Amino acid sequence: MNPSDTESPPAIFLMGPTASGKSGMAMEIARRFPVEIISVDSAQVYRHMNIGSAKPDKRIQAEIPHYLIDLINPDESYSAAQFREHALSAMRGITACGRVPLLVGGTMLYFKVLRQGLAMLPAADESLRRMLEQSAREQGWPTMHAVLNRLDPVAAERIKPNDSQRIQRALEVCYLTGKPMSEVLRQQQNSDFPYRVFNIALLPGDRSVLHERISQRFDGMLQAGLVDEVGMIRDRFQVTRDMPSMRCVGYRQVYRYLENEISLAEMRERGVFATRQLAKRQLTWLRAMNELQSFDCLDDQLTQQIIGFIQKQRIFS
């Protein structure tokens, strides 16, 4: 079914950078319209990662149903493919009950995968992977990045020279397919997405105000016990720095502090900086999207504007 088909059931995507007020706005929408909320957040899928992921508390979750929260433990992994499967299942259930799915979050890759499906990448090849790791030990990952730049300059531009995991995977795809990974990724599989989507984006009219919000938000997380939260996870689940959960913004910096690699002040500084960089990447994704209804997340009339927009769309029968 074509997603633009007027007979397709509706879904609302509420997107924006971190600290733009998405969760609060989602609750305002949910209190006025028959929606149920699906989290689109790669950190909120982890149990026990509550403070650093800004997870809705139990009271809020009891008031409005939330999906795709607390799915796995911090020592487990969760893929974009799993998210797509779980999100579509939740959306079908919500629609079947006569309500509208409201997907809320800032993990932009999840939104993209949900709409477009996944590229058909080859499975990992252990012998090739060992060869690449041996080459990296001998030459270093920056040199491997230079090799990738010759084979796939588009992918190399997006990957940092010390990001061993992504460099390795991009080279692996190049060697296995004989094509640049960026080209393979463009050849998306034709995946059915039978929903009419209404894209709403919360964008800051003043980036400096968003940066201040981010600073205050991170300080609030520290005051709420983020260090203790990461310490508990570290002790209980024996997580390592390379696990996806500990690569989440905020968690990575606190983990390094608990390992005595950086001071408390440096941890706070790095945490704020990393969050601002995340917001920058999220804004880049959003500005490249089509059919996006944008609102200034700093506007005093934001709630009224978004409620008015939703009412005009005649989403609810």
PDB file of C-alpha atoms in Angstrom:
ATOM      1  CA  MET A   1       0.000   0.000   0.000  1.00  0.00           C
ATOM      2  CA  ASN A   2       1.290   3.449  -0.825  1.00  0.00           C
ATOM      3  CA  PRO A   3       1.936   5.503   2.354  1.00  0.00           C
ATOM      4  CA  SER A   4       0.390   8.525   0.692  1.00  0.00           C
ATOM      5  CA  ASP A   5      -2.861   6.654   0.068  1.00  0.00           C
ATOM      6  CA  THR A   6      -5.621   8.533   1.869  1.00  0.00           C
ATOM      7  CA  GLU A   7      -7.095   5.204   2.969  1.00  0.00           C
ATOM      8  CA  SER A   8      -3.920   4.292   4.851  1.00  0.00           C
ATOM      9  CA  PRO A   9      -4.135   4.708   8.644  1.00  0.00           C
ATOM     10  CA  PRO A  10      -2.475   7.829  10.051  1.00  0.00           C
ATOM     11  CA  ALA A  11       0.637   8.073  12.201  1.00  0.00           C
ATOM     12  CA  ILE A  12       2.307  11.117  13.723  1.00  0.00           C
ATOM     13  CA  PHE A  13       6.096  11.486  13.903  1.00  0.00           C
ATOM     14  CA  LEU A  14       7.231  13.982  16.543  1.00  0.00           C
ATOM     15  CA  MET A  15      10.928  14.663  16.043  1.00  0.00           C
ATOM     16  CA  GLY A  16      13.537  17.109  17.202  1.00  0.00           C
ATOM     17  CA  PRO A  17      16.988  17.478  18.725  1.00  0.00           C
ATOM     18  CA  THR A  18      17.685  16.550  22.308  1.00  0.00           C
ATOM     19  CA  ALA A  19      16.306  19.057  24.855  1.00  0.00           C
ATOM     20  CA  SER A  20      13.740  20.413  22.382  1.00  0.00           C
ATOM     21  CA  GLY A  21      10.823  19.316  24.555  1.00  0.00           C
ATOM     22  CA  LYS A  22       9.583  16.307  22.582  1.00  0.00           C
ATOM     23  CA  SER A  23       8.471  14.251  25.585  1.00  0.00           C
ATOM     24  CA  GLY A  24       6.499  17.090  27.123  1.00  0.00           C
ATOM     25  CA  MET A  25       4.849  17.895  23.814  1.00  0.00           C
ATOM     26  CA  ALA A  26       3.975  14.234  23.287  1.00  0.00           C
ATOM     27  CA  MET A  27       2.101  14.265  26.588  1.00  0.00           C
ATOM     28  CA  GLU A  28       0.239  17.438  25.619  1.00  0.00           C
ATOM     29  CA  ILE A  29      -0.860  15.756  22.376  1.00  0.00           C
ATOM     30  CA  ALA A  30      -1.781  12.508  24.154  1.00  0.00           C
ATOM     31  CA  ARG A  31      -3.986  14.342  26.642  1.00  0.00           C
ATOM     32  CA  ARG A  32      -5.993  15.897  23.817  1.00  0.00           C
ATOM     33  CA  PHE A  33      -6.152  13.203  21.143  1.00  0.00           C
ATOM     34  CA  PRO A  34      -6.618   9.391  21.060  1.00  0.00           C
ATOM     35  CA  VAL A  35      -2.958   8.462  20.553  1.00  0.00           C
ATOM     36  CA  GLU A  36      -0.502   6.041  22.108  1.00  0.00           C
ATOM     37  CA  ILE A  37       3.214   6.796  22.246  1.00  0.00           C
ATOM     38  CA  ILE A  38       6.016   4.776  20.672  1.00  0.00           C
ATOM     39  CA  SER A  39       9.517   5.735  21.806  1.00  0.00           C
ATOM     40  CA  VAL A  40      12.032   6.252  19.009  1.00  0.00           C
ATOM     41  CA  ASP A  41      15.094   6.388  21.230  1.00  0.00           C
ATOM     42  CA  SER A  42      18.088   4.049  21.105  1.00  0.00           C
ATOM     43  CA  ALA A  43      18.875   4.606  24.805  1.00  0.00           C
ATOM     44  CA  GLN A  44      15.373   4.177  26.228  1.00  0.00           C
ATOM     45  CA  VAL A  45      15.238   0.571  25.011  1.00  0.00           C
ATOM     46  CA  TYR A  46      17.636  -0.313  27.860  1.00  0.00           C
ATOM     47  CA  ARG A  47      16.343  -1.216  31.293  1.00  0.00           C
ATOM     48  CA  HIS A  48      17.871   0.742  34.194  1.00  0.00           C
ATOM     49  CA  MET A  49      19.074   3.536  31.889  1.00  0.00           C
ATOM     50  CA  ASN A  50      16.483   5.996  33.123  1.00  0.00           C
ATOM     51  CA  ILE A  51      18.152   9.268  34.052  1.00  0.00           C
ATOM     52  CA  GLY A  52      20.616   9.597  31.198  1.00  0.00           C
ATOM     53  CA  SER A  53      18.023   8.669  28.569  1.00  0.00           C
ATOM     54  CA  ALA A  54      15.408  11.075  29.985  1.00  0.00           C
ATOM     55  CA  LYS A  55      13.004   8.143  30.085  1.00  0.00           C
ATOM     56  CA  PRO A  56       9.397   8.966  31.038  1.00  0.00           C
ATOM     57  CA  ASP A  57       8.832   8.016  34.659  1.00  0.00           C
ATOM     58  CA  LYS A  58       6.393   5.327  35.792  1.00  0.00           C
ATOM     59  CA  ARG A  59       3.681   7.868  36.573  1.00  0.00           C
ATOM     60  CA  ILE A  60       3.718   9.210  33.016  1.00  0.00           C
ATOM     61  CA  GLN A  61       3.855   5.723  31.541  1.00  0.00           C
ATOM     62  CA  ALA A  62       0.854   4.763  33.654  1.00  0.00           C
ATOM     63  CA  GLU A  63      -1.109   7.765  32.372  1.00  0.00           C
ATOM     64  CA  ILE A  64      -0.348   7.249  28.673  1.00  0.00           C
ATOM     65  CA  PRO A  65       0.732   3.919  27.147  1.00  0.00           C
ATOM     66  CA  HIS A  66       4.343   3.956  25.931  1.00  0.00           C
ATOM     67  CA  TYR A  67       5.956   1.315  23.722  1.00  0.00           C
ATOM     68  CA  LEU A  68       9.569   0.252  23.034  1.00  0.00           C
ATOM     69  CA  ILE A  69      10.861   1.261  26.454  1.00  0.00           C
ATOM     70  CA  ASP A  70      12.765  -1.128  28.777  1.00  0.00           C
ATOM     71  CA  LEU A  71      13.178  -3.922  26.236  1.00  0.00           C
ATOM     72  CA  ILE A  72      16.675  -5.239  26.993  1.00  0.00           C
ATOM     73  CA  ASN A  73      19.452  -5.128  29.590  1.00  0.00           C
ATOM     74  CA  PRO A  74      22.486  -2.835  29.176  1.00  0.00           C
ATOM     75  CA  ASP A  75      24.771  -5.743  28.289  1.00  0.00           C
ATOM     76  CA  GLU A  76      22.613  -6.629  25.271  1.00  0.00           C
ATOM     77  CA  SER A  77      22.377  -5.113  21.795  1.00  0.00           C
ATOM     78  CA  TYR A  78      19.421  -3.748  19.852  1.00  0.00           C
ATOM     79  CA  SER A  79      19.467  -3.149  16.108  1.00  0.00           C
ATOM     80  CA  ALA A  80      17.623  -0.809  13.793  1.00  0.00           C
ATOM     81  CA  ALA A  81      16.074  -3.900  12.181  1.00  0.00           C
ATOM     82  CA  GLN A  82      14.676  -4.987  15.553  1.00  0.00           C
ATOM     83  CA  PHE A  83      13.319  -1.496  16.125  1.00  0.00           C
ATOM     84  CA  ARG A  84      11.500  -1.551  12.781  1.00  0.00           C
ATOM     85  CA  GLU A  85       9.922  -4.915  13.522  1.00  0.00           C
ATOM     86  CA  HIS A  86       8.835  -3.902  17.019  1.00  0.00           C
ATOM     87  CA  ALA A  87       7.617  -0.450  15.961  1.00  0.00           C
ATOM     88  CA  LEU A  88       5.477  -1.811  13.124  1.00  0.00           C
ATOM     89  CA  SER A  89       3.988  -4.410  15.465  1.00  0.00           C
ATOM     90  CA  ALA A  90       3.130  -1.712  18.020  1.00  0.00           C
ATOM     91  CA  MET A  91       1.677   0.523  15.323  1.00  0.00           C
ATOM     92  CA  ARG A  92      -0.578  -2.258  14.044  1.00  0.00           C
ATOM     93  CA  GLY A  93      -1.859  -2.905  17.561  1.00  0.00           C
ATOM     94  CA  ILE A  94      -2.550   0.766  18.227  1.00  0.00           C
ATOM     95  CA  THR A  95      -4.343   1.183  14.904  1.00  0.00           C
ATOM     96  CA  ALA A  96      -6.417  -1.942  15.519  1.00  0.00           C
ATOM     97  CA  CYS A  97      -7.695  -0.354  18.743  1.00  0.00           C
ATOM     98  CA  GLY A  98      -8.906   2.698  16.822  1.00  0.00           C
ATOM     99  CA  ARG A  99      -6.121   4.963  18.048  1.00  0.00           C
ATOM    100  CA  VAL A 100      -3.242   6.723  16.303  1.00  0.00           C
ATOM    101  CA  PRO A 101       0.454   5.887  16.817  1.00  0.00           C
ATOM    102  CA  LEU A 102       2.513   8.869  17.980  1.00  0.00           C
ATOM    103  CA  LEU A 103       6.193   8.120  17.424  1.00  0.00           C
ATOM    104  CA  VAL A 104       8.425  10.357  19.518  1.00  0.00           C
ATOM    105  CA  GLY A 105      12.180  10.596  19.722  1.00  0.00           C
ATOM    106  CA  GLY A 106      15.493  11.776  18.397  1.00  0.00           C
ATOM    107  CA  THR A 107      17.089   8.620  16.988  1.00  0.00           C
ATOM    108  CA  MET A 108      16.788   9.751  13.409  1.00  0.00           C
ATOM    109  CA  LEU A 109      18.171   6.533  11.935  1.00  0.00           C
ATOM    110  CA  TYR A 110      15.232   4.662  13.473  1.00  0.00           C
ATOM    111  CA  PHE A 111      12.752   7.011  11.805  1.00  0.00           C
ATOM    112  CA  LYS A 112      14.504   6.530   8.463  1.00  0.00           C
ATOM    113  CA  VAL A 113      14.647   2.746   8.744  1.00  0.00           C
ATOM    114  CA  LEU A 114      10.995   2.593   9.747  1.00  0.00           C
ATOM    115  CA  ARG A 115       9.907   4.487   6.632  1.00  0.00           C
ATOM    116  CA  GLN A 116      12.396   3.132   4.088  1.00  0.00           C
ATOM    117  CA  GLY A 117      13.399  -0.302   5.317  1.00  0.00           C
ATOM    118  CA  LEU A 118      16.936  -1.646   5.523  1.00  0.00           C
ATOM    119  CA  ALA A 119      19.592  -1.920   2.893  1.00  0.00           C
ATOM    120  CA  MET A 120      20.585  -5.448   1.962  1.00  0.00           C
ATOM    121  CA  LEU A 121      24.114  -5.582   3.392  1.00  0.00           C
ATOM    122  CA  PRO A 122      26.122  -8.795   3.349  1.00  0.00           C
ATOM    123  CA  ALA A 123      26.572 -10.786   6.540  1.00  0.00           C
ATOM    124  CA  ALA A 124      29.862 -10.489   8.420  1.00  0.00           C
ATOM    125  CA  ASP A 125      32.722 -12.594   7.093  1.00  0.00           C
ATOM    126  CA  GLU A 126      34.908 -13.765   9.976  1.00  0.00           C
ATOM    127  CA  SER A 127      38.033 -14.503   7.921  1.00  0.00           C
ATOM    128  CA  LEU A 128      37.878 -11.113   6.207  1.00  0.00           C
ATOM    129  CA  ARG A 129      37.228  -9.414   9.544  1.00  0.00           C
ATOM    130  CA  ARG A 130      40.311 -11.059  11.094  1.00  0.00           C
ATOM    131  CA  MET A 131      42.384  -9.920   8.118  1.00  0.00           C
ATOM    132  CA  LEU A 132      41.166  -6.331   8.536  1.00  0.00           C
ATOM    133  CA  GLU A 133      41.872  -6.400  12.276  1.00  0.00           C
ATOM    134  CA  GLN A 134      45.391  -7.696  11.636  1.00  0.00           C
ATOM    135  CA  SER A 135      46.004  -4.917   9.113  1.00  0.00           C
ATOM    136  CA  ALA A 136      44.728  -2.374  11.627  1.00  0.00           C
ATOM    137  CA  ARG A 137      47.085  -3.682  14.319  1.00  0.00           C
ATOM    138  CA  GLU A 138      50.002  -3.295  11.931  1.00  0.00           C
ATOM    139  CA  GLN A 139      49.062   0.025  10.328  1.00  0.00           C
ATOM    140  CA  GLY A 140      46.553   1.699  12.658  1.00  0.00           C
ATOM    141  CA  TRP A 141      42.900   2.610  12.073  1.00  0.00           C
ATOM    142  CA  PRO A 142      43.688   6.050  10.577  1.00  0.00           C
ATOM    143  CA  THR A 143      45.559   4.261   7.783  1.00  0.00           C
ATOM    144  CA  MET A 144      42.611   1.891   7.323  1.00  0.00           C
ATOM    145  CA  HIS A 145      40.403   4.972   7.125  1.00  0.00           C
ATOM    146  CA  ALA A 146      42.626   6.265   4.311  1.00  0.00           C
ATOM    147  CA  VAL A 147      42.090   2.965   2.478  1.00  0.00           C
ATOM    148  CA  LEU A 148      38.343   3.387   2.914  1.00  0.00           C
ATOM    149  CA  ASN A 149      38.584   6.919   1.580  1.00  0.00           C
ATOM    150  CA  ARG A 150      40.010   5.552  -1.668  1.00  0.00           C
ATOM    151  CA  LEU A 151      37.337   2.868  -1.967  1.00  0.00           C
ATOM    152  CA  ASP A 152      34.329   4.799  -0.667  1.00  0.00           C
ATOM    153  CA  PRO A 153      34.967   8.522  -0.090  1.00  0.00           C
ATOM    154  CA  VAL A 154      31.289   9.141   0.717  1.00  0.00           C
ATOM    155  CA  ALA A 155      31.321   6.674   3.619  1.00  0.00           C
ATOM    156  CA  ALA A 156      34.781   7.812   4.747  1.00  0.00           C
ATOM    157  CA  GLU A 157      33.564  11.387   5.044  1.00  0.00           C
ATOM    158  CA  ARG A 158      30.912  10.295   7.552  1.00  0.00           C
ATOM    159  CA  ILE A 159      33.218   8.039   9.596  1.00  0.00           C
ATOM    160  CA  LYS A 160      35.887   9.340  11.951  1.00  0.00           C
ATOM    161  CA  PRO A 161      39.454   8.024  11.436  1.00  0.00           C
ATOM    162  CA  ASN A 162      39.449   6.310  14.844  1.00  0.00           C
ATOM    163  CA  ASP A 163      35.984   4.715  14.597  1.00  0.00           C
ATOM    164  CA  SER A 164      37.295   1.176  14.222  1.00  0.00           C
ATOM    165  CA  GLN A 165      33.923  -0.584  14.196  1.00  0.00           C
ATOM    166  CA  ARG A 166      32.426   1.473  11.371  1.00  0.00           C
ATOM    167  CA  ILE A 167      35.645   1.555   9.324  1.00  0.00           C
ATOM    168  CA  GLN A 168      35.896  -2.222   9.568  1.00  0.00           C
ATOM    169  CA  ARG A 169      32.286  -2.752   8.501  1.00  0.00           C
ATOM    170  CA  ALA A 170      32.521  -0.303   5.581  1.00  0.00           C
ATOM    171  CA  LEU A 171      35.681  -1.971   4.270  1.00  0.00           C
ATOM    172  CA  GLU A 172      34.116  -5.383   4.750  1.00  0.00           C
ATOM    173  CA  VAL A 173      31.106  -4.415   2.621  1.00  0.00           C
ATOM    174  CA  CYS A 174      33.374  -2.944  -0.053  1.00  0.00           C
ATOM    175  CA  TYR A 175      35.411  -6.134  -0.323  1.00  0.00           C
ATOM    176  CA  LEU A 176      32.432  -8.510  -0.166  1.00  0.00           C
ATOM    177  CA  THR A 177      30.233  -6.699  -2.684  1.00  0.00           C
ATOM    178  CA  GLY A 178      32.796  -5.028  -4.893  1.00  0.00           C
ATOM    179  CA  LYS A 179      30.829  -1.798  -4.427  1.00  0.00           C
ATOM    180  CA  PRO A 180      31.160   1.163  -2.059  1.00  0.00           C
ATOM    181  CA  MET A 181      28.973   0.704   1.015  1.00  0.00           C
ATOM    182  CA  SER A 182      27.419   4.125   0.369  1.00  0.00           C
ATOM    183  CA  GLU A 183      26.177   2.824  -2.996  1.00  0.00           C
ATOM    184  CA  VAL A 184      24.803  -0.365  -1.449  1.00  0.00           C
ATOM    185  CA  LEU A 185      22.970   1.657   1.193  1.00  0.00           C
ATOM    186  CA  ARG A 186      21.262   3.721  -1.506  1.00  0.00           C
ATOM    187  CA  GLN A 187      19.750   0.573  -2.941  1.00  0.00           C
ATOM    188  CA  GLN A 188      17.170   0.224  -0.214  1.00  0.00           C
ATOM    189  CA  GLN A 189      14.920  -2.777  -0.192  1.00  0.00           C
ATOM    190  CA  ASN A 190      11.316  -2.065  -1.130  1.00  0.00           C
ATOM    191  CA  SER A 191       9.594  -2.230   2.251  1.00  0.00           C
ATOM    192  CA  ASP A 192       5.918  -1.668   2.756  1.00  0.00           C
ATOM    193  CA  PHE A 193       5.026   1.109   5.183  1.00  0.00           C
ATOM    194  CA  PRO A 194       1.221   1.391   5.102  1.00  0.00           C
ATOM    195  CA  TYR A 195       0.724   4.638   6.999  1.00  0.00           C
ATOM    196  CA  ARG A 196      -0.002   8.263   6.215  1.00  0.00           C
ATOM    197  CA  VAL A 197       2.670  10.075   8.158  1.00  0.00           C
ATOM    198  CA  PHE A 198       2.374  13.583   9.572  1.00  0.00           C
ATOM    199  CA  ASN A 199       5.897  14.810  10.312  1.00  0.00           C
ATOM    200  CA  ILE A 200       6.241  17.365  13.103  1.00  0.00           C
ATOM    201  CA  ALA A 201       9.665  18.769  13.988  1.00  0.00           C
ATOM    202  CA  LEU A 202      10.615  20.872  16.997  1.00  0.00           C
ATOM    203  CA  LEU A 203      13.485  23.091  15.872  1.00  0.00           C
ATOM    204  CA  PRO A 204      15.185  25.841  17.882  1.00  0.00           C
ATOM    205  CA  GLY A 205      14.852  29.389  16.616  1.00  0.00           C
ATOM    206  CA  ASP A 206      17.955  30.261  18.620  1.00  0.00           C
ATOM    207  CA  ARG A 207      20.647  27.581  18.765  1.00  0.00           C
ATOM    208  CA  SER A 208      22.343  29.233  21.749  1.00  0.00           C
ATOM    209  CA  VAL A 209      19.188  28.815  23.842  1.00  0.00           C
ATOM    210  CA  LEU A 210      19.063  25.125  22.951  1.00  0.00           C
ATOM    211  CA  HIS A 211      22.716  24.816  24.008  1.00  0.00           C
ATOM    212  CA  GLU A 212      21.874  26.372  27.365  1.00  0.00           C
ATOM    213  CA  ARG A 213      18.966  23.964  27.747  1.00  0.00           C
ATOM    214  CA  ILE A 214      21.336  21.090  27.050  1.00  0.00           C
ATOM    215  CA  SER A 215      23.742  22.289  29.742  1.00  0.00           C
ATOM    216  CA  GLN A 216      20.973  22.648  32.287  1.00  0.00           C
ATOM    217  CA  ARG A 217      19.540  19.267  31.322  1.00  0.00           C
ATOM    218  CA  PHE A 218      22.856  17.472  31.768  1.00  0.00           C
ATOM    219  CA  ASP A 219      23.456  19.187  35.104  1.00  0.00           C
ATOM    220  CA  GLY A 220      19.982  18.096  36.163  1.00  0.00           C
ATOM    221  CA  MET A 221      20.805  14.502  35.245  1.00  0.00           C
ATOM    222  CA  LEU A 222      23.957  14.643  37.350  1.00  0.00           C
ATOM    223  CA  GLN A 223      22.002  16.034  40.282  1.00  0.00           C
ATOM    224  CA  ALA A 224      19.370  13.313  39.826  1.00  0.00           C
ATOM    225  CA  GLY A 225      22.007  10.586  40.227  1.00  0.00           C
ATOM    226  CA  LEU A 226      23.356   9.778  36.761  1.00  0.00           C
ATOM    227  CA  VAL A 227      26.757   8.787  38.161  1.00  0.00           C
ATOM    228  CA  ASP A 228      25.156   6.339  40.590  1.00  0.00           C
ATOM    229  CA  GLU A 229      22.962   4.979  37.789  1.00  0.00           C
ATOM    230  CA  VAL A 230      25.953   4.247  35.566  1.00  0.00           C
ATOM    231  CA  GLY A 231      27.880   2.815  38.514  1.00  0.00           C
ATOM    232  CA  MET A 232      25.071   0.397  39.292  1.00  0.00           C
ATOM    233  CA  ILE A 233      24.831  -0.694  35.651  1.00  0.00           C
ATOM    234  CA  ARG A 234      28.601  -1.092  35.450  1.00  0.00           C
ATOM    235  CA  ASP A 235      28.715  -3.288  38.531  1.00  0.00           C
ATOM    236  CA  ARG A 236      25.569  -5.310  37.967  1.00  0.00           C
ATOM    237  CA  PHE A 237      25.919  -6.078  34.271  1.00  0.00           C
ATOM    238  CA  GLN A 238      29.690  -5.959  33.832  1.00  0.00           C
ATOM    239  CA  VAL A 239      29.328  -3.669  30.829  1.00  0.00           C
ATOM    240  CA  THR A 240      32.351  -2.463  28.898  1.00  0.00           C
ATOM    241  CA  ARG A 241      32.972   0.846  27.199  1.00  0.00           C
ATOM    242  CA  ASP A 242      32.499  -0.733  23.751  1.00  0.00           C
ATOM    243  CA  MET A 243      28.974  -1.997  24.394  1.00  0.00           C
ATOM    244  CA  PRO A 244      26.247  -0.007  22.607  1.00  0.00           C
ATOM    245  CA  SER A 245      24.613   1.022  25.891  1.00  0.00           C
ATOM    246  CA  MET A 246      27.802   2.642  27.167  1.00  0.00           C
ATOM    247  CA  ARG A 247      28.367   4.426  23.874  1.00  0.00           C
ATOM    248  CA  CYS A 248      25.189   6.465  24.438  1.00  0.00           C
ATOM    249  CA  VAL A 249      25.782  10.162  24.997  1.00  0.00           C
ATOM    250  CA  GLY A 250      26.228  10.896  28.694  1.00  0.00           C
ATOM    251  CA  TYR A 251      26.795   7.282  29.631  1.00  0.00           C
ATOM    252  CA  ARG A 252      30.121   7.152  27.798  1.00  0.00           C
ATOM    253  CA  GLN A 253      31.444  10.214  29.644  1.00  0.00           C
ATOM    254  CA  VAL A 254      30.279   9.032  33.082  1.00  0.00           C
ATOM    255  CA  TYR A 255      31.736   5.579  32.428  1.00  0.00           C
ATOM    256  CA  ARG A 256      35.126   7.152  31.722  1.00  0.00           C
ATOM    257  CA  TYR A 257      34.845   9.181  34.936  1.00  0.00           C
ATOM    258  CA  LEU A 258      34.131   6.021  36.928  1.00  0.00           C
ATOM    259  CA  GLU A 259      37.193   4.425  35.319  1.00  0.00           C
ATOM    260  CA  ASN A 260      39.233   7.371  36.667  1.00  0.00           C
ATOM    261  CA  GLU A 261      40.186   8.438  33.149  1.00  0.00           C
ATOM    262  CA  ILE A 262      38.763  11.954  33.445  1.00  0.00           C
ATOM    263  CA  SER A 263      37.845  14.276  36.284  1.00  0.00           C
ATOM    264  CA  LEU A 264      34.323  15.158  37.385  1.00  0.00           C
ATOM    265  CA  ALA A 265      34.617  18.608  35.796  1.00  0.00           C
ATOM    266  CA  GLU A 266      35.935  17.143  32.533  1.00  0.00           C
ATOM    267  CA  MET A 267      33.192  14.540  32.511  1.00  0.00           C
ATOM    268  CA  ARG A 268      30.571  17.257  32.810  1.00  0.00           C
ATOM    269  CA  GLU A 269      32.221  19.345  30.091  1.00  0.00           C
ATOM    270  CA  ARG A 270      32.532  16.394  27.728  1.00  0.00           C
ATOM    271  CA  GLY A 271      28.987  15.262  28.413  1.00  0.00           C
ATOM    272  CA  VAL A 272      27.556  18.669  27.531  1.00  0.00           C
ATOM    273  CA  PHE A 273      29.738  18.929  24.424  1.00  0.00           C
ATOM    274  CA  ALA A 274      28.773  15.440  23.213  1.00  0.00           C
ATOM    275  CA  THR A 275      25.084  16.228  23.721  1.00  0.00           C
ATOM    276  CA  ARG A 276      25.413  19.434  21.719  1.00  0.00           C
ATOM    277  CA  GLN A 277      27.125  17.496  18.941  1.00  0.00           C
ATOM    278  CA  LEU A 278      24.268  14.989  19.005  1.00  0.00           C
ATOM    279  CA  ALA A 279      21.769  17.826  18.653  1.00  0.00           C
ATOM    280  CA  LYS A 280      23.736  19.172  15.693  1.00  0.00           C
ATOM    281  CA  ARG A 281      23.574  15.790  13.940  1.00  0.00           C
ATOM    282  CA  GLN A 282      19.860  15.496  14.650  1.00  0.00           C
ATOM    283  CA  LEU A 283      19.222  18.932  13.146  1.00  0.00           C
ATOM    284  CA  THR A 284      21.195  17.966  10.036  1.00  0.00           C
ATOM    285  CA  TRP A 285      18.978  14.898   9.582  1.00  0.00           C
ATOM    286  CA  LEU A 286      15.816  16.925  10.043  1.00  0.00           C
ATOM    287  CA  ARG A 287      16.758  19.660   7.598  1.00  0.00           C
ATOM    288  CA  ALA A 288      17.251  17.027   4.907  1.00  0.00           C
ATOM    289  CA  MET A 289      13.747  15.590   5.376  1.00  0.00           C
ATOM    290  CA  ASN A 290      10.838  16.261   3.054  1.00  0.00           C
ATOM    291  CA  GLU A 291       7.225  17.032   4.006  1.00  0.00           C
ATOM    292  CA  LEU A 292       8.232  18.344   7.408  1.00  0.00           C
ATOM    293  CA  GLN A 293       6.069  20.706   9.434  1.00  0.00           C
ATOM    294  CA  SER A 294       8.507  22.646  11.624  1.00  0.00           C
ATOM    295  CA  PHE A 295       7.800  24.612  14.785  1.00  0.00           C
ATOM    296  CA  ASP A 296      10.097  26.726  16.925  1.00  0.00           C
ATOM    297  CA  CYS A 297      10.524  24.692  20.115  1.00  0.00           C
ATOM    298  CA  LEU A 298      11.319  27.924  21.994  1.00  0.00           C
ATOM    299  CA  ASP A 299       8.052  29.664  21.065  1.00  0.00           C
ATOM    300  CA  ASP A 300       5.757  30.456  23.998  1.00  0.00           C
ATOM    301  CA  GLN A 301       2.759  29.444  21.866  1.00  0.00           C
ATOM    302  CA  LEU A 302       4.251  26.121  20.757  1.00  0.00           C
ATOM    303  CA  THR A 303       1.591  23.878  22.294  1.00  0.00           C
ATOM    304  CA  GLN A 304      -1.292  25.836  20.799  1.00  0.00           C
ATOM    305  CA  GLN A 305       0.425  25.880  17.388  1.00  0.00           C
ATOM    306  CA  ILE A 306       0.958  22.127  17.279  1.00  0.00           C
ATOM    307  CA  ILE A 307      -2.503  21.284  18.610  1.00  0.00           C
ATOM    308  CA  GLY A 308      -3.980  23.616  15.988  1.00  0.00           C
ATOM    309  CA  PHE A 309      -1.926  22.001  13.229  1.00  0.00           C
ATOM    310  CA  ILE A 310      -3.074  18.507  14.232  1.00  0.00           C
ATOM    311  CA  GLN A 311      -6.710  19.594  14.334  1.00  0.00           C
ATOM    312  CA  LYS A 312      -6.479  21.039  10.808  1.00  0.00           C
ATOM    313  CA  GLN A 313      -5.120  17.782   9.392  1.00  0.00           C
ATOM    314  CA  ARG A 314      -8.322  15.893  10.279  1.00  0.00           C
ATOM    315  CA  ILE A 315      -6.257  12.945  11.460  1.00  0.00           C
ATOM    316  CA  PHE A 316      -8.939  11.759  13.862  1.00  0.00           C
ATOM    317  CA  SER A 317     -12.367  10.768  12.585  1.00  0.00           C
TER     318      SER A 317
END
